[in-house]
Each structure stands twice: as structure tokens, then as C-alpha cells.
CSV table of C-alpha atoms in Angstrom, one decimal:
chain,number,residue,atom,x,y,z
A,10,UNK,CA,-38.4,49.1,-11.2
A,11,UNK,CA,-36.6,48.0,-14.1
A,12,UNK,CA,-38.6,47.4,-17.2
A,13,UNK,CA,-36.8,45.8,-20.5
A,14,UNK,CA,-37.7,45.9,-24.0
A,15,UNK,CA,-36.6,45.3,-27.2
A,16,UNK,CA,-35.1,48.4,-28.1
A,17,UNK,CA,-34.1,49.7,-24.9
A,18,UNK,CA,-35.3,50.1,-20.7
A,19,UNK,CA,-37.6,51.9,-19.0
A,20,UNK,CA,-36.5,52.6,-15.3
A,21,UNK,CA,-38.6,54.0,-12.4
A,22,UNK,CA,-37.8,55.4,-9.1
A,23,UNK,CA,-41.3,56.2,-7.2
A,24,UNK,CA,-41.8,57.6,-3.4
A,25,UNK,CA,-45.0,57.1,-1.8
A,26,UNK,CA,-46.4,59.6,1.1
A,27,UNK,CA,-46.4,58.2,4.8
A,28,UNK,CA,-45.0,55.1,6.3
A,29,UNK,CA,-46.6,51.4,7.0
A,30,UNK,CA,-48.7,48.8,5.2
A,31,UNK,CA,-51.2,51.9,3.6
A,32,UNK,CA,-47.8,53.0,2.0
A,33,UNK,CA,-46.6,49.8,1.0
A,34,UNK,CA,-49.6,48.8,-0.5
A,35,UNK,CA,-49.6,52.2,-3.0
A,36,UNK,CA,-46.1,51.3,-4.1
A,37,UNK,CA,-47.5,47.9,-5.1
A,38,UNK,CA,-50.4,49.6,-6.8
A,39,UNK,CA,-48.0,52.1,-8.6
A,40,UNK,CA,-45.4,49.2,-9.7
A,41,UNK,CA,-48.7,47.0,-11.0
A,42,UNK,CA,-50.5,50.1,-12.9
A,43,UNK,CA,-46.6,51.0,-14.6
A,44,UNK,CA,-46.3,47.2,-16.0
A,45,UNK,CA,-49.8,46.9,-17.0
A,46,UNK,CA,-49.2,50.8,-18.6
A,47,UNK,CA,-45.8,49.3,-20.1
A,48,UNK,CA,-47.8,46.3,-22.0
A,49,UNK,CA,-49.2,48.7,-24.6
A,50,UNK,CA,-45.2,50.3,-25.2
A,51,UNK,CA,-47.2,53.9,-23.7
A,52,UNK,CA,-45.2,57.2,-24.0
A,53,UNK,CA,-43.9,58.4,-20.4
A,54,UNK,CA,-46.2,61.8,-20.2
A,55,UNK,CA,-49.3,59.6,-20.9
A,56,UNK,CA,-48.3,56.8,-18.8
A,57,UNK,CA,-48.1,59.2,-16.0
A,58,UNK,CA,-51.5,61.1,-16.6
A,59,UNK,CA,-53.4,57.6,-16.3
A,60,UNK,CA,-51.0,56.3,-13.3
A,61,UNK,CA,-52.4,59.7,-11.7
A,62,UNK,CA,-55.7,59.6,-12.7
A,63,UNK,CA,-55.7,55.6,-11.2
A,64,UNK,CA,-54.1,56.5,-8.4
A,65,UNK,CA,-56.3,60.2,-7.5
A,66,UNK,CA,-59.3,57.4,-8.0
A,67,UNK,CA,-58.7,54.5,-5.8
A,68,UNK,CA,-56.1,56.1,-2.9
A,69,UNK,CA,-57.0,59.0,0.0
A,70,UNK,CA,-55.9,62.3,-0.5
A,71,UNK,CA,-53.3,62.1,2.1
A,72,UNK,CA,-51.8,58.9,-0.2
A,73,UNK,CA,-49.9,60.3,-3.1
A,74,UNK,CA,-46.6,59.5,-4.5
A,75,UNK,CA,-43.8,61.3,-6.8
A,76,UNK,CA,-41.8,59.2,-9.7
A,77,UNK,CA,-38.8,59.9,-11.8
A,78,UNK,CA,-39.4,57.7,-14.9
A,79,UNK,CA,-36.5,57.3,-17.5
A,80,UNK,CA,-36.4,55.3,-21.2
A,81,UNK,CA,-33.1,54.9,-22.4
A,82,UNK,CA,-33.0,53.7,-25.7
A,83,UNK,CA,-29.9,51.6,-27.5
A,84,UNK,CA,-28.7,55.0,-28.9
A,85,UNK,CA,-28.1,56.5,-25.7
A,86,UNK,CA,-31.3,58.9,-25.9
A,87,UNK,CA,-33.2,59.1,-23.0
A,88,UNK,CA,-36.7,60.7,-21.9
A,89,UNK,CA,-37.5,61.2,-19.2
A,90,UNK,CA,-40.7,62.9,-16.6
A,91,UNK,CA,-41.4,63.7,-13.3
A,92,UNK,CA,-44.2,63.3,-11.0
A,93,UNK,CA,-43.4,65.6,-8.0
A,94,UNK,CA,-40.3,64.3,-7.5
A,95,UNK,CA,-37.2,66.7,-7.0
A,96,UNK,CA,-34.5,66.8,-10.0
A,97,UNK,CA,-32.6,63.9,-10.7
A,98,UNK,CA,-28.6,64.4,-11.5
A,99,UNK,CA,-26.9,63.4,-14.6
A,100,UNK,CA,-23.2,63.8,-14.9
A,101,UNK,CA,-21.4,64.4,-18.3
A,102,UNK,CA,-18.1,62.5,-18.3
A,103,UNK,CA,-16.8,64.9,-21.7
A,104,UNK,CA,-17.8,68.1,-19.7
A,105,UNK,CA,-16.9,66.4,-16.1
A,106,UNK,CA,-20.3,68.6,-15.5
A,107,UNK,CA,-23.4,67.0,-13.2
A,108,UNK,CA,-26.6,68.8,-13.9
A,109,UNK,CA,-30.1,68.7,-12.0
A,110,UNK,CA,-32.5,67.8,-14.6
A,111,UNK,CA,-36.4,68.1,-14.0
A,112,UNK,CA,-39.3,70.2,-13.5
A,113,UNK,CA,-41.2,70.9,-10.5
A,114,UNK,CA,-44.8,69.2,-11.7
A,115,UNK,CA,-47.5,67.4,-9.2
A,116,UNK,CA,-47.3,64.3,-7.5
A,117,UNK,CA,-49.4,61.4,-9.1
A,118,UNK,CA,-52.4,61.0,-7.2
A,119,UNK,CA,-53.5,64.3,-6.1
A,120,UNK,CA,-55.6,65.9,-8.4
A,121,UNK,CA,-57.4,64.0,-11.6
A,122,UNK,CA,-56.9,65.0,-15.1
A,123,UNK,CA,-53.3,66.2,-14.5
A,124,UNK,CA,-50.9,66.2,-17.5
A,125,UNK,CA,-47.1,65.1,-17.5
A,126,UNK,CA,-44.6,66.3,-19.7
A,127,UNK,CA,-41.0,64.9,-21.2
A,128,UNK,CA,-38.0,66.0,-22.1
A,129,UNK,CA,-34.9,64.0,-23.2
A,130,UNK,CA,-30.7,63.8,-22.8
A,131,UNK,CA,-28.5,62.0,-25.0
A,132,UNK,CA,-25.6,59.7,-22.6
A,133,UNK,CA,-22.2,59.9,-23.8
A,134,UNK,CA,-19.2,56.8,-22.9
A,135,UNK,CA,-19.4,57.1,-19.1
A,136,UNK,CA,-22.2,59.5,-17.9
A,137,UNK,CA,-23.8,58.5,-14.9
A,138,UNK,CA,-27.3,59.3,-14.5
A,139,UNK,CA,-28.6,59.6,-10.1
A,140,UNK,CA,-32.0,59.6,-9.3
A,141,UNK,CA,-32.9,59.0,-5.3
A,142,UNK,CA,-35.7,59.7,-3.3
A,143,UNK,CA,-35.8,62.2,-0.7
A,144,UNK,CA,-34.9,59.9,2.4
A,145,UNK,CA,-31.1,60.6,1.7
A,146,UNK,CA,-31.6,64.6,1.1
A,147,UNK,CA,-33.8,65.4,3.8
A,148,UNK,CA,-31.7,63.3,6.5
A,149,UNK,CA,-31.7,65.4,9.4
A,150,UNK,CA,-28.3,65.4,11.6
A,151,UNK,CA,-28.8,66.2,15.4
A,152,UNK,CA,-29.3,69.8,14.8
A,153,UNK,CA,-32.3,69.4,12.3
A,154,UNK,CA,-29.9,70.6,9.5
A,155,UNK,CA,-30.9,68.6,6.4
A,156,UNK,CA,-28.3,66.9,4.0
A,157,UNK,CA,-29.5,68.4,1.0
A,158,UNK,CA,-28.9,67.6,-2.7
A,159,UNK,CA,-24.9,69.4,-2.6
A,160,UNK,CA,-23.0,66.7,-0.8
A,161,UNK,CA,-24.5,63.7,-2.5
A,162,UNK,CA,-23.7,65.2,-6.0
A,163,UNK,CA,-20.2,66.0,-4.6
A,164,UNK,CA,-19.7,62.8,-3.8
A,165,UNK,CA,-21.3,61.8,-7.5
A,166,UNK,CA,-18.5,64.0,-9.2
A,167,UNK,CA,-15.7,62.5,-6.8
A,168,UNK,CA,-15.9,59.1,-7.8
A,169,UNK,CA,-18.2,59.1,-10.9
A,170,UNK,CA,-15.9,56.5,-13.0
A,171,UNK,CA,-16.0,54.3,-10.0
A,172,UNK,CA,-18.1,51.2,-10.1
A,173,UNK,CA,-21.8,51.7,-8.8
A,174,UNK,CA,-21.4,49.6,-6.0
A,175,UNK,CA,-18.9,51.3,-4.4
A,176,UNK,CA,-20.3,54.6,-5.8
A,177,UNK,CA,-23.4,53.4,-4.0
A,178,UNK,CA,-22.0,52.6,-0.4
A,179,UNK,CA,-20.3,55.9,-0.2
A,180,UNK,CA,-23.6,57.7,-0.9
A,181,UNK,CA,-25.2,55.8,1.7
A,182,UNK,CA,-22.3,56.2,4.4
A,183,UNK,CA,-22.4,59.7,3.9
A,184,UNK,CA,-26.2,59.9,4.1
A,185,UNK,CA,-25.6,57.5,7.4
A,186,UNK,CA,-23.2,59.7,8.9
A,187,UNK,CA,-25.3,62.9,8.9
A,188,UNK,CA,-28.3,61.8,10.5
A,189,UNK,CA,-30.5,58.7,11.8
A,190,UNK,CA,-33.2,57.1,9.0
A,191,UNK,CA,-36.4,58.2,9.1
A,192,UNK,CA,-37.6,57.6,5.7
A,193,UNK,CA,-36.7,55.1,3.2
A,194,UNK,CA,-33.2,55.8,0.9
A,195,UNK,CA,-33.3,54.9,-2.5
A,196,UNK,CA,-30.7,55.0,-5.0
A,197,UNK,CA,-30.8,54.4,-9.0
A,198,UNK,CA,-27.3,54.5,-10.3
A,199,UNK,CA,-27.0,54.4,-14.1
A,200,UNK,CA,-23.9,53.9,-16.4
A,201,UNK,CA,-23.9,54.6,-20.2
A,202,UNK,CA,-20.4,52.6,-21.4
A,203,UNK,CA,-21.9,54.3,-25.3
């Protein structure tokens, strides 16, 4: 989800455990409890704690899901939290590094009274930040060898200064190529042009 305000966006890439309507409807209930959390202009780490604590009270302890939450401001400054979810990449166009940036920290929906912390980045002109969920990684060829994170962040450094969309497709073709979809693929592409 996408989430604009006046002095910047908020952007969240969330995964929910298991497959089907049960699923589906937890995404709905995570996408509703972020906008209503998002009214109030809430910092990430608390916004998390009460999207956990809603979540660890109303789902079944098999339903949980993980979240990659990001506010970018107009400066460039972002913060950003996990729930769970594995490190998101950000690449640095002046250091033509990419970095995994994250935590490992529980998924929301677990376990009540669980705290979320932040950290931030500042985007320079062209930095692409990556967050996707673990559909692409964990795609399984026909010898139950997972992807991983290393070719899709290979692939991120190859054409990073390409537009998204075609950044995008060549992501997916390569996720396509490696194995058959068992699980959803998501894929958040952001651009700072600074």
C-alpha cells in the first residue's frame, strides 16, 4: 500500500501466512488497521506494536503476517521497520553499492505486547530502494534449490538506472524461470530522482 501525505509517503509491503480466503481476509484486516493507524500521523515502531497487538487479538495463531514499512520524507530521509519480514535492499547510485537493510524481529500477530523498532537511510539522486516478499526468493526450481536473495539483487545492480518497469519484468522473468509459483511475488520498486 501506498499512503501520501503532506510532507512525504508512507509505503507498505506485508505477507500474510497460508493461502485462500482466511489469508485474504488478514491482508484486508492489516491494510484497514495501517490506514486507520495512518489517520493519527503514528510513528512506524508504534504503528506496528498496535497492528500486532490487533492482529495477535482477533486472528489464529497459525494467521500471522510480516511487513516492511517505509516513510520517505521530501528530503530523502527515510525510516523504516520490520515485522518478520527478511531485509529489504537499497542500492546507492554514488557508491554503485546495494545493501540488505533490516533486522530480524517477529511477525505481527504472534505474540501480544511485542515492540517494533526503526532505523532510517537518507536516498541520494537515483538510489533504488527493493522490498519483495518471499514468493520470489524461496521459488523452488525442479530440484528444490531455492532462488534466494543473490540473483534478484544481481539483477537490481545490472539495470538499477533502468526504468521500474522494465526493472520489474526482468525480476519476475528470472523468478519465472527458476521455478513454478507457489506463493504470491511481490515487488516494491522505489526511485529517489533527489
Amino acid at each position: 500500500d501506498v499512503v501520501g501525505h503532506g510532507d512525504g509517503t508512507d509505503l507498505f509491503v506485508a505477507d500474510v501466512s497460508g493461502h485462500g480466503v482466511r489469508a485474504g481476509v488478514v491482508m484486508g484486516m492489516v491494510k484497514s488497521a495501517i490506514r486507520m493507524g495512518l489517520r493519527k500521523r503514528r510513528d512506524l515502531s508504534e504503528l506496528l506494536a498496535d497492528l500486532n497487538d490487533v492482529l495477535e487479538g482477533t486472528t489464529k495463531g497459525e494467521l500471522y503476517a510480516t511487513l516492511v514499512g517505509l516513510r520517505i520524507d521530501g528530503g530523502g530521509r527515510v525510516e523504516y521497520a520490520l515485522a518478520g519480514h527478511h531485509p529489504f535492499a537499497h542500492y546507492c547510485a554514488a557508491s554503485s553499492e546495494l545493501r540488505r537493510l533490516g533486522k530480524p524481529t517477529f511477525p505481527l500477530g504472534l505474540f501480544d505486547g511485542r515492540t517494533y523498532t526503526t532505523d532510517t537511510l537518507t536516498l541520494g539522486p537515483g538510489d533504488l530502494l527493493a522490498v519483495w516478499t518471499d514468493g520470489l526468493n524461496e521459488t523452488a526450481d525442479a530440484g528444490e534449490r531455492e532462488l534466494g536473495h543473490e540473483p534478484i539483487e544481481r539483477t537490481l545492480v545490472r539495470l538499477w538506472d533502468r526504468p521500474l518497469g522494465e526493472i520489474r519484468a526482468a525480476v519476475l522473468d528470472l523468478v519465472a524461470a527458476h521455478g513454478a509459483q507457489a506463493d504470491d511475488r511481490s515487488l516494491l520498486l522505489v526511485r529517489w530522482r533527489g
